[in-house]
Short mmCIF file of C-alpha atoms and ligand atoms in Angstrom, two decimals:
data_model
loop_
_atom_site.label_atom_id
_atom_site.label_comp_id
_atom_site.label_asym_id
_atom_site.label_seq_id
_atom_site.Cartn_x
_atom_site.Cartn_y
_atom_site.Cartn_z
CA MET A 1 -168.67 -64.73 -272.75
CA ARG A 2 -168.18 -60.83 -272.23
CA ASP A 3 -170.41 -60.02 -275.42
CA LEU A 4 -173.27 -61.46 -273.79
CA HIS A 5 -173.29 -59.00 -271.52
CA LEU A 6 -171.95 -55.78 -272.81
CA PRO A 7 -172.89 -53.99 -275.77
CA ARG A 8 -171.10 -54.15 -278.40
CA THR A 9 -170.56 -50.76 -278.93
CA LEU A 10 -169.21 -50.16 -275.71
CA PRO A 11 -164.47 -49.93 -275.67
CA ASP A 12 -163.08 -52.72 -274.09
CA PRO A 13 -161.37 -50.62 -271.77
CA TRP A 14 -157.97 -52.80 -271.31
CA ARG A 15 -157.35 -52.32 -274.17
CA SER A 16 -153.09 -52.26 -273.86
CA PRO A 17 -151.13 -54.36 -275.30
CA LEU A 18 -148.46 -54.67 -271.90
CA ARG A 19 -151.19 -56.99 -270.95
CA GLY A 20 -150.74 -60.62 -270.72
CA PRO A 21 -149.57 -63.73 -268.96
CA ARG A 22 -145.77 -63.47 -269.44
CA PHE A 23 -145.94 -59.57 -268.43
CA THR A 24 -147.73 -60.91 -265.35
CA ALA A 25 -145.91 -63.85 -264.42
CA VAL A 26 -142.71 -62.25 -264.41
CA LEU A 27 -143.39 -59.40 -261.70
CA GLY A 28 -145.51 -62.36 -259.87
CA LEU A 29 -142.15 -63.75 -259.87
CA VAL A 30 -140.42 -61.48 -258.27
CA LEU A 31 -142.82 -60.57 -255.70
CA LEU A 32 -143.13 -64.27 -255.12
CA ALA A 33 -138.69 -63.78 -253.85
CA GLY A 34 -139.64 -60.86 -252.24
CA MET A 35 -143.38 -60.96 -250.05
CA PRO A 36 -141.66 -64.35 -248.11
CA LEU A 37 -139.34 -62.33 -246.84
CA LEU A 38 -140.57 -59.50 -245.99
CA PHE A 39 -142.82 -61.45 -244.20
CA VAL A 40 -140.64 -63.40 -242.36
CA THR A 41 -138.61 -60.50 -241.34
CA GLY A 42 -141.92 -59.23 -239.84
CA LEU A 43 -142.42 -61.82 -238.64
CA LEU A 44 -138.73 -61.61 -236.52
CA SER A 45 -139.90 -57.81 -235.85
CA TYR A 46 -143.00 -59.57 -233.37
CA ALA A 47 -140.62 -61.68 -232.49
CA ALA A 48 -138.08 -59.03 -231.12
CA TYR A 49 -140.25 -57.28 -228.85
CA ASN A 50 -140.44 -60.61 -226.83
CA PRO A 51 -143.59 -60.23 -226.59
CA ASN A 52 -144.70 -63.64 -224.27
CA LEU A 53 -142.37 -62.08 -221.83
CA ALA A 54 -144.76 -59.28 -220.42
CA ALA A 55 -148.26 -58.19 -221.09
CA VAL A 56 -146.41 -54.60 -221.74
CA ASN A 57 -144.11 -56.13 -224.83
CA ASP A 58 -147.66 -57.40 -226.30
CA LYS A 59 -149.73 -55.46 -229.13
CA THR A 60 -151.69 -58.66 -229.68
CA PRO A 61 -152.54 -60.72 -227.01
CA ASP A 62 -155.19 -62.86 -228.65
CA LYS A 63 -152.47 -63.78 -231.39
CA GLY A 64 -152.91 -67.70 -229.89
CA LEU A 65 -151.80 -70.42 -232.30
CA LEU A 66 -149.91 -67.51 -234.14
CA GLY A 67 -147.08 -66.41 -231.66
CA PHE A 68 -146.62 -70.58 -232.01
CA TYR A 69 -142.76 -69.62 -233.79
CA LEU A 70 -141.82 -66.79 -230.65
CA PHE A 71 -138.00 -67.21 -229.56
CA SER A 72 -136.38 -65.57 -227.16
CA TRP A 73 -134.75 -63.17 -229.07
CA PRO A 74 -130.51 -62.56 -228.63
CA THR A 75 -128.29 -60.23 -228.31
CA ASP A 76 -126.39 -61.27 -230.63
CA PRO A 77 -125.41 -59.90 -233.00
CA HIS A 78 -125.86 -56.89 -231.53
CA TRP A 79 -126.80 -55.52 -235.07
CA LEU A 80 -129.21 -58.13 -235.49
CA TYR A 81 -132.49 -56.16 -235.46
CA ARG A 82 -130.65 -53.27 -237.14
CA LEU A 83 -130.64 -55.98 -240.38
CA THR A 84 -133.89 -57.92 -240.30
CA GLN A 85 -136.25 -54.25 -240.18
CA GLY A 86 -133.69 -52.48 -242.06
CA LEU A 87 -134.51 -55.27 -244.36
CA HIS A 88 -138.41 -55.10 -243.79
CA VAL A 89 -138.57 -51.78 -244.40
CA THR A 90 -136.62 -51.26 -247.20
CA VAL A 91 -137.54 -54.23 -249.24
CA GLY A 92 -141.69 -52.83 -248.55
CA VAL A 93 -140.79 -49.61 -250.22
CA VAL A 94 -138.88 -50.79 -253.03
CA LEU A 95 -141.64 -54.20 -253.86
CA VAL A 96 -144.39 -50.61 -254.06
CA PRO A 97 -144.04 -50.68 -257.56
CA VAL A 98 -143.43 -53.63 -258.59
CA LEU A 99 -147.04 -54.51 -256.72
CA LEU A 100 -148.66 -51.86 -258.26
CA ALA A 101 -147.42 -52.62 -262.12
CA LYS A 102 -148.36 -56.37 -260.72
CA LEU A 103 -151.62 -55.58 -259.58
CA TRP A 104 -152.66 -53.09 -262.76
CA SER A 105 -151.03 -56.02 -265.16
CA VAL A 106 -154.14 -58.24 -264.21
CA VAL A 107 -156.46 -55.39 -263.78
CA PRO A 108 -158.73 -56.35 -266.01
CA LYS A 109 -159.48 -59.68 -263.81
CA LEU A 110 -160.75 -58.04 -260.77
CA PHE A 111 -163.69 -56.65 -263.69
CA THR A 112 -164.74 -59.65 -265.40
CA LEU A 113 -168.20 -59.98 -265.93
CA PRO A 114 -170.36 -62.06 -264.58
CA PRO A 115 -168.44 -61.88 -261.11
CA VAL A 116 -168.78 -65.33 -260.56
CA ARG A 117 -169.50 -67.91 -262.92
CA SER A 118 -169.55 -71.35 -260.12
CA LEU A 119 -168.70 -71.77 -256.93
CA GLY A 120 -164.67 -72.38 -257.81
CA HIS A 121 -164.54 -69.40 -259.64
CA ALA A 122 -166.90 -67.46 -256.71
CA LEU A 123 -163.50 -69.16 -254.04
CA GLU A 124 -161.34 -68.12 -256.45
CA ARG A 125 -162.22 -64.70 -256.62
CA LEU A 126 -162.78 -64.08 -253.16
CA SER A 127 -159.17 -65.15 -252.33
CA LEU A 128 -157.73 -62.87 -254.55
CA LEU A 129 -159.92 -59.87 -252.93
CA LEU A 130 -157.87 -61.37 -249.63
CA LEU A 131 -154.41 -61.54 -251.93
CA VAL A 132 -154.78 -57.72 -253.28
CA GLY A 133 -156.52 -56.03 -250.19
CA GLY A 134 -154.85 -57.79 -247.87
CA ALA A 135 -150.77 -56.70 -249.87
CA LEU A 136 -152.90 -52.62 -250.24
CA PHE A 137 -153.61 -53.21 -246.41
CA GLU A 138 -150.38 -54.03 -245.53
CA PHE A 139 -148.33 -51.53 -247.20
CA VAL A 140 -150.60 -49.26 -246.96
CA THR A 141 -149.96 -49.71 -242.46
CA GLY A 142 -146.16 -50.33 -242.65
CA ILE A 143 -145.63 -47.38 -245.00
CA LEU A 144 -147.99 -45.01 -242.88
CA ASN A 145 -146.20 -45.89 -240.13
CA VAL A 146 -142.83 -45.08 -241.09
CA GLN A 147 -143.91 -41.74 -242.78
CA LEU A 148 -146.05 -40.46 -240.18
CA ASP A 149 -144.42 -42.00 -237.22
CA TYR A 150 -146.69 -43.73 -235.22
CA LEU A 151 -149.81 -42.61 -236.55
CA PHE A 152 -150.92 -45.70 -234.73
CA PRO A 153 -149.59 -46.34 -231.98
CA GLY A 154 -150.90 -49.78 -230.13
CA SER A 155 -152.78 -50.21 -233.54
CA PHE A 156 -151.06 -50.67 -235.67
CA TYR A 157 -148.95 -53.89 -234.60
CA PRO A 158 -152.32 -55.81 -234.64
CA LEU A 159 -153.32 -54.23 -237.90
CA HIS A 160 -150.35 -54.69 -239.67
CA PHE A 161 -149.69 -58.28 -237.73
CA TYR A 162 -153.14 -60.00 -238.24
CA GLY A 163 -153.13 -58.25 -241.39
CA ALA A 164 -149.80 -60.04 -242.77
CA TRP A 165 -151.77 -64.00 -241.56
CA VAL A 166 -154.60 -63.04 -244.19
CA PHE A 167 -152.17 -61.31 -246.77
CA ILE A 168 -149.31 -64.52 -246.77
CA SER A 169 -152.39 -67.43 -246.61
CA ALA A 170 -153.78 -65.91 -249.69
CA PHE A 171 -150.52 -65.26 -251.02
CA ALA A 172 -149.43 -69.15 -250.65
CA VAL A 173 -152.72 -70.73 -252.30
CA HIS A 174 -152.70 -68.01 -254.80
CA ALA A 175 -148.52 -69.41 -254.97
CA VAL A 176 -149.38 -72.85 -255.57
CA LEU A 177 -151.97 -71.52 -257.75
CA ARG A 178 -150.18 -69.54 -259.90
CA VAL A 179 -146.85 -70.93 -260.04
CA PRO A 180 -146.89 -73.54 -262.51
CA GLN A 181 -148.14 -71.47 -264.96
CA ALA A 182 -145.91 -68.60 -264.75
CA LEU A 183 -142.80 -71.11 -265.36
CA ARG A 184 -144.85 -72.76 -268.27
CA VAL A 185 -145.69 -69.16 -269.60
CA LEU A 186 -142.44 -67.93 -269.71
CA ARG A 187 -140.75 -71.58 -270.93
CA GLU A 188 -143.37 -70.92 -274.09
CA ARG A 189 -141.81 -66.67 -274.28
CA LYS A 190 -138.63 -69.05 -274.88
CA ALA A 191 -140.21 -71.67 -277.06
CA GLY A 192 -141.81 -69.13 -279.32
CA VAL A 193 -145.30 -69.89 -278.59
CA ALA A 194 -147.98 -67.47 -279.28
CA GLU A 195 -149.35 -65.36 -275.93
CA THR A 196 -152.99 -66.19 -275.37
CA GLY A 197 -155.19 -66.40 -272.52
CA ASP A 198 -157.55 -63.75 -270.77
CA LEU A 199 -155.07 -61.04 -269.63
CA VAL A 200 -154.57 -60.71 -273.50
CA PRO A 201 -156.31 -57.76 -274.60
CA ALA A 202 -159.24 -58.74 -277.85
CA GLN A 203 -158.17 -55.36 -279.00
CA PRO A 204 -154.79 -54.79 -278.18
CA ALA A 205 -154.13 -50.98 -278.70
CA GLU A 206 -150.77 -48.98 -280.51
CA PRO A 207 -147.65 -49.61 -278.04
CA THR A 208 -146.57 -46.37 -277.17
CA VAL A 209 -143.68 -48.50 -274.80
CA SER A 210 -142.28 -51.81 -275.20
CA ARG A 211 -142.92 -54.16 -272.44
CA ARG A 212 -139.37 -54.24 -271.77
CA GLY A 213 -139.54 -50.58 -271.11
CA ALA A 214 -142.23 -51.22 -268.91
CA LEU A 215 -140.58 -53.80 -266.94
CA ALA A 216 -137.01 -51.32 -266.98
CA MET A 217 -139.97 -48.56 -265.79
CA VAL A 218 -140.94 -50.69 -262.78
CA GLY A 219 -137.49 -51.69 -261.87
CA ALA A 220 -135.73 -47.83 -261.97
CA GLY A 221 -138.89 -46.72 -259.99
CA SER A 222 -137.75 -49.06 -257.51
CA LEU A 223 -134.05 -48.79 -257.87
CA LEU A 224 -134.39 -44.70 -257.12
CA LEU A 225 -136.67 -45.95 -254.08
CA LEU A 226 -134.16 -48.07 -253.07
CA VAL A 227 -131.85 -45.45 -253.13
CA THR A 228 -133.37 -42.83 -251.54
CA THR A 229 -134.37 -45.24 -248.63
CA ALA A 230 -131.98 -47.93 -248.32
CA GLY A 231 -129.68 -45.08 -246.74
CA GLN A 232 -131.30 -45.14 -243.18
CA SER A 233 -130.75 -48.29 -242.28
CA ILE A 234 -127.18 -48.80 -243.84
CA GLY A 235 -125.76 -45.17 -242.10
CA GLY A 236 -122.88 -44.34 -242.72
CA VAL A 237 -122.41 -41.92 -245.85
CA TRP A 238 -124.77 -43.57 -247.27
CA ARG A 239 -127.52 -41.84 -244.65
CA ARG A 240 -127.30 -38.76 -246.85
CA THR A 241 -128.76 -40.28 -249.07
CA ALA A 242 -131.86 -41.26 -247.70
CA LEU A 243 -134.10 -38.73 -248.51
CA LEU A 244 -137.27 -40.47 -248.32
CA ALA A 245 -136.81 -41.48 -245.08
CA PRO A 246 -138.51 -39.18 -241.79
CA HIS A 247 -135.14 -40.20 -239.41
CA GLY A 248 -132.55 -40.84 -242.13
CA GLY A 249 -131.58 -37.76 -244.23
CA GLU A 250 -128.33 -36.13 -243.33
CA ASP A 251 -126.05 -37.95 -240.80
CA PRO A 252 -127.37 -35.07 -237.91
CA GLY A 253 -123.16 -34.95 -237.16
CA THR A 254 -121.11 -35.77 -234.54
CA GLY A 255 -121.37 -35.60 -231.08
CA SER A 256 -123.93 -36.62 -228.07
CA ASP A 257 -127.16 -35.25 -229.41
CA ARG A 258 -126.67 -35.06 -233.11
CA PHE A 259 -128.15 -38.22 -234.11
CA GLN A 260 -132.63 -38.97 -234.47
CA ILE A 261 -134.38 -38.36 -231.90
CA ASN A 262 -137.50 -40.41 -231.65
CA LYS A 263 -139.85 -38.33 -229.63
CA THR A 264 -138.65 -35.53 -228.24
CA ALA A 265 -138.70 -35.22 -224.07
CA ALA A 266 -141.46 -31.81 -224.74
CA VAL A 267 -143.19 -34.55 -226.82
CA ALA A 268 -143.44 -36.81 -224.17
CA GLY A 269 -144.50 -34.63 -221.52
CA VAL A 270 -141.33 -35.57 -219.85
CA ARG A 271 -139.91 -31.85 -218.19
CA ALA A 272 -136.63 -31.29 -217.53
CA ALA A 273 -137.57 -30.18 -213.88
CA ASP A 274 -138.68 -33.28 -213.37
CA ALA A 275 -135.60 -35.43 -214.35
CA GLY A 276 -132.81 -32.92 -212.65
CA ALA A 277 -132.16 -33.27 -208.67
CA PRO A 278 -135.42 -34.76 -207.50
CA TRP A 279 -134.71 -38.01 -210.18
CA ARG A 280 -134.21 -40.74 -208.28
CA LEU A 281 -133.49 -44.73 -209.87
CA VAL A 282 -135.76 -46.47 -207.74
CA VAL A 283 -134.59 -50.42 -207.99
CA THR A 284 -136.24 -53.60 -206.47
CA GLY A 285 -135.65 -57.20 -206.29
CA PRO A 286 -137.76 -60.16 -205.71
CA SER A 287 -136.83 -59.79 -202.46
CA GLY A 288 -138.74 -56.59 -201.73
CA THR A 289 -135.32 -54.64 -201.39
CA VAL A 290 -135.26 -51.18 -202.16
CA HIS A 291 -132.50 -48.28 -203.61
CA ARG A 292 -133.33 -45.06 -204.38
CA LEU A 293 -130.18 -43.80 -206.11
CA THR A 294 -129.39 -40.07 -207.61
CA ARG A 295 -127.15 -39.91 -210.70
CA ALA A 296 -124.18 -39.28 -208.70
CA ASP A 297 -124.62 -42.61 -207.02
CA LEU A 298 -124.50 -44.50 -210.51
CA LEU A 299 -121.46 -42.59 -211.28
CA GLN A 300 -120.15 -43.41 -208.56
CA LEU A 301 -120.67 -47.49 -209.57
CA PRO A 302 -118.26 -49.40 -211.79
CA GLN A 303 -119.08 -47.62 -215.24
CA HIS A 304 -118.67 -50.05 -218.88
CA THR A 305 -118.75 -48.95 -222.75
CA ALA A 306 -120.74 -50.76 -225.11
CA SER A 307 -120.76 -50.00 -228.86
CA LEU A 308 -124.27 -50.19 -229.83
CA PRO A 309 -126.98 -48.90 -232.38
CA ILE A 310 -130.46 -47.79 -231.64
CA ALA A 311 -132.78 -49.32 -234.46
CA CYS A 312 -136.15 -48.46 -234.97
CA VAL A 313 -139.44 -50.33 -236.17
CA GLU A 314 -139.53 -47.59 -237.98
CA GLY A 315 -136.67 -48.85 -240.22
CA TRP A 316 -134.32 -46.30 -239.19
CA SER A 317 -130.97 -46.37 -237.17
CA THR A 318 -128.18 -45.21 -235.46
CA ASP A 319 -124.93 -45.55 -236.51
CA ASP A 320 -123.14 -47.89 -233.97
CA ARG A 321 -122.80 -45.37 -230.98
CA ARG A 322 -120.59 -45.50 -227.84
CA TRP A 323 -122.72 -45.50 -224.68
CA SER A 324 -121.84 -45.84 -221.09
CA GLY A 325 -122.78 -46.60 -218.13
CA VAL A 326 -123.87 -49.40 -215.06
CA ARG A 327 -124.51 -52.63 -216.25
CA LEU A 328 -127.88 -54.06 -215.97
CA ARG A 329 -126.57 -56.91 -214.45
CA ASP A 330 -124.63 -54.77 -211.73
CA LEU A 331 -128.25 -53.79 -210.87
CA ALA A 332 -129.50 -56.68 -210.75
CA VAL A 333 -127.41 -57.95 -208.76
CA LEU A 334 -127.85 -55.33 -206.12
CA ALA A 335 -131.20 -55.87 -206.55
CA GLY A 336 -130.61 -59.74 -204.60
CA THR A 337 -130.70 -61.41 -208.09
CA ASP A 338 -127.87 -63.72 -209.36
CA GLY A 339 -127.81 -60.74 -212.44
CA ASP A 340 -129.59 -63.27 -214.54
CA THR A 341 -133.24 -62.27 -214.21
CA ASP A 342 -135.74 -60.26 -216.20
CA VAL A 343 -136.22 -56.40 -215.47
CA PHE A 344 -139.53 -54.25 -215.77
CA VAL A 345 -138.67 -51.55 -217.40
CA GLU A 346 -140.79 -48.00 -216.30
CA SER A 347 -140.37 -44.23 -217.06
CA LEU A 348 -140.70 -41.11 -215.49
CA GLN A 349 -143.18 -40.13 -218.21
CA GLN A 350 -146.85 -40.39 -217.65
CA HIS A 351 -148.31 -41.09 -221.20
CA GLY A 352 -147.58 -42.42 -224.76
CA ALA A 353 -147.38 -46.18 -225.20
CA PHE A 354 -143.32 -46.62 -224.61
CA ARG A 355 -143.22 -45.74 -221.82
CA LYS A 356 -142.97 -49.15 -220.22
CA ALA A 357 -141.19 -52.10 -221.07
CA ALA A 358 -139.64 -55.72 -219.93
CA LEU A 359 -136.12 -57.04 -220.67
CA ARG A 360 -135.59 -60.99 -220.85
CA HIS A 361 -132.94 -62.13 -218.42
CA ASN A 362 -130.85 -62.68 -221.29
CA GLN A 363 -130.32 -59.33 -222.36
CA VAL A 364 -130.02 -58.09 -218.65
CA HIS A 365 -127.33 -60.31 -218.27
CA ASP A 366 -125.57 -58.94 -221.04
CA PRO A 367 -122.13 -57.08 -220.36
CA ARG A 368 -123.32 -55.03 -223.02
CA SER A 369 -126.82 -54.12 -221.60
CA LEU A 370 -126.27 -50.72 -220.06
CA LEU A 371 -128.29 -48.18 -217.70
CA ALA A 372 -126.54 -45.26 -220.37
CA LEU A 373 -125.52 -42.25 -218.30
CA ARG A 374 -123.71 -40.73 -220.92
CA VAL A 375 -123.07 -41.89 -224.84
CA ASP A 376 -120.41 -40.80 -227.21
CA GLY A 377 -118.13 -39.01 -224.18
CA ALA A 378 -120.93 -36.73 -223.34
CA ASP A 379 -123.76 -36.74 -220.69
CA LEU A 380 -127.02 -37.75 -221.59
CA THR A 381 -129.61 -35.19 -223.22
CA LEU A 382 -132.47 -34.81 -222.08
CA ASP A 383 -134.21 -35.61 -225.81
CA HIS A 384 -131.88 -38.69 -225.68
CA GLY A 385 -133.22 -39.68 -222.07
CA TYR A 386 -131.46 -38.13 -219.65
CA PRO A 387 -131.01 -38.70 -216.66
CA ALA A 388 -130.69 -42.23 -217.77
CA ARG A 389 -131.76 -44.84 -220.56
CA ILE A 390 -131.40 -48.46 -221.64
CA ILE A 391 -129.34 -49.60 -224.31
CA VAL A 392 -129.38 -53.45 -225.37
CA PRO A 393 -127.64 -54.86 -227.88
CA ALA A 394 -129.62 -56.54 -231.16
CA ALA A 395 -133.32 -55.22 -229.57
CA PRO A 396 -135.54 -52.63 -230.98
CA GLY A 397 -135.86 -49.30 -229.95
CA VAL A 398 -138.52 -49.72 -228.62
CA LEU A 399 -137.12 -51.53 -225.44
CA ASN A 400 -134.60 -48.66 -224.72
CA THR A 401 -136.41 -46.99 -222.90
CA LYS A 402 -135.67 -43.01 -221.93
CA TRP A 403 -135.54 -41.15 -218.40
CA VAL A 404 -136.01 -44.40 -216.68
CA ALA A 405 -137.34 -43.85 -213.07
CA ARG A 406 -137.81 -47.50 -211.74
CA LEU A 407 -136.35 -51.02 -212.23
CA THR A 408 -138.00 -54.04 -210.94
CA PHE A 409 -135.78 -57.20 -211.13
CA GLY A 410 -137.06 -60.66 -210.76
CA ALA A 411 -138.54 -63.29 -213.26
CA LEU A 412 -141.44 -61.93 -214.80
CA ARG A 413 -142.80 -65.79 -215.71
N1 LIG B 1 -139.74 -43.10 -222.69
C1 LIG B 1 -139.37 -43.01 -224.02
N2 LIG B 1 -138.71 -44.26 -224.27
C2 LIG B 1 -138.51 -44.33 -225.41
C3 LIG B 1 -139.39 -44.03 -226.03
C4 LIG B 1 -141.05 -43.73 -226.15
O1 LIG B 1 -141.25 -43.08 -226.84
N3 LIG B 1 -140.52 -43.10 -224.49
N4 LIG B 1 -139.11 -44.11 -228.22
C5 LIG B 1 -138.96 -45.76 -227.59
C6 LIG B 1 -138.67 -45.70 -229.53
S1 LIG B 1 -139.53 -46.07 -230.22
C7 LIG B 1 -137.09 -46.16 -229.83
S2 LIG B 1 -136.91 -45.90 -231.63
C8 LIG B 1 -136.04 -44.84 -229.10
C9 LIG B 1 -135.52 -43.78 -229.78
O2 LIG B 1 -134.20 -43.52 -229.41
P1 LIG B 1 -133.60 -41.80 -229.40
O3 LIG B 1 -135.04 -41.14 -229.37
O4 LIG B 1 -132.67 -41.44 -228.65
O5 LIG B 1 -133.25 -42.12 -230.98
O6 LIG B 1 -136.35 -44.77 -227.72
C10 LIG B 1 -137.62 -45.39 -227.31
N5 LIG B 1 -137.15 -44.78 -225.63
MO1 LIG B 2 -138.96 -46.57 -232.30
#
């Protein structure tokens, strides 16, 4: 077929003897295991924001039926989001070499001539475009968001969310069509049958590496990414190995301010003067009661301590730190509720995407959920949210609002 359209003198550019359906099948089966894990942990990450609770939490309000699976994000175990998002980011990074090798292994197919042979062929090529385009899009947006620290706050979420649905649909079609074939070609290898098919190069070049060697290189690449990434989520001594992670790296040490800062007060435009003497926490309830509390007032209320991590959507998390302050449910009761109600949290920060958040009643009710005033035995520093910040078990970091100025208790829906 190809010879009809290309002059005979044109060299066949796809001559690597590594290519063939078996090489592609091995890489494909690794992705078959990894991609669904990425997808599921990604869906969980979206659910963890409690997007159905309030518009401030929802970056994709037009999701329609795609939100069918949403549920109230629990507060147990307290490391839940640390685990699910750590997995999401780590698995995503680790699969990069496998994805690239897989695309390389099938690249001749993307250039077959004629481009379309029949309606069926056209549909197959369209689905491949969505598959390859979707995969590249998801990996690029995800990695940019992690590495460049909210390159596109707000818009990242819809891009990555809708992109994921496009990708997984094409992936499901592809898996149904191709997995049986992948298993068959691997069985045939065991049986000693010669390899055939259009991925086998017509004029193979001399091998410079064996297939086994090539797969080992892909595996070594993934392993290297694993050990330079996972430490940001595992924490402890492993934090030191997370060389690739922008907020991982060397453990910043012990002490109240010696852990990751997502956005400093300076970057958020929060001035020490506003967080100092004139600061009041405004607490309101459904019946319109208003309390204005100084930090000294808050320190007069019963103080509680909870050991909780901060776990960011970017994949990094802190080890459990000892936060202390006032229980959210005590403040909810002060506001005239039964302590089991939603809350709308506002920061004194004036600009930026993460200065407001809504928490669900189960999060307010949990005795470990605090308006924290201190961490690890010292007052919060300004960069970590002084005079007061939210800390909630199992919640994504974005819900742990810093520099809290106002709490509005009452059912949000
Ligand atoms: N007011 C305000 N609170 C905020 C943010 C912010 O930008 N502004 N960032 C959130 C995000 S995304 C994370 S991961 C945590 C990080 O907390 P840390 O900076 O103390 O580590 O704070 C959260 N609270
Ligand atoms: Mo975050």
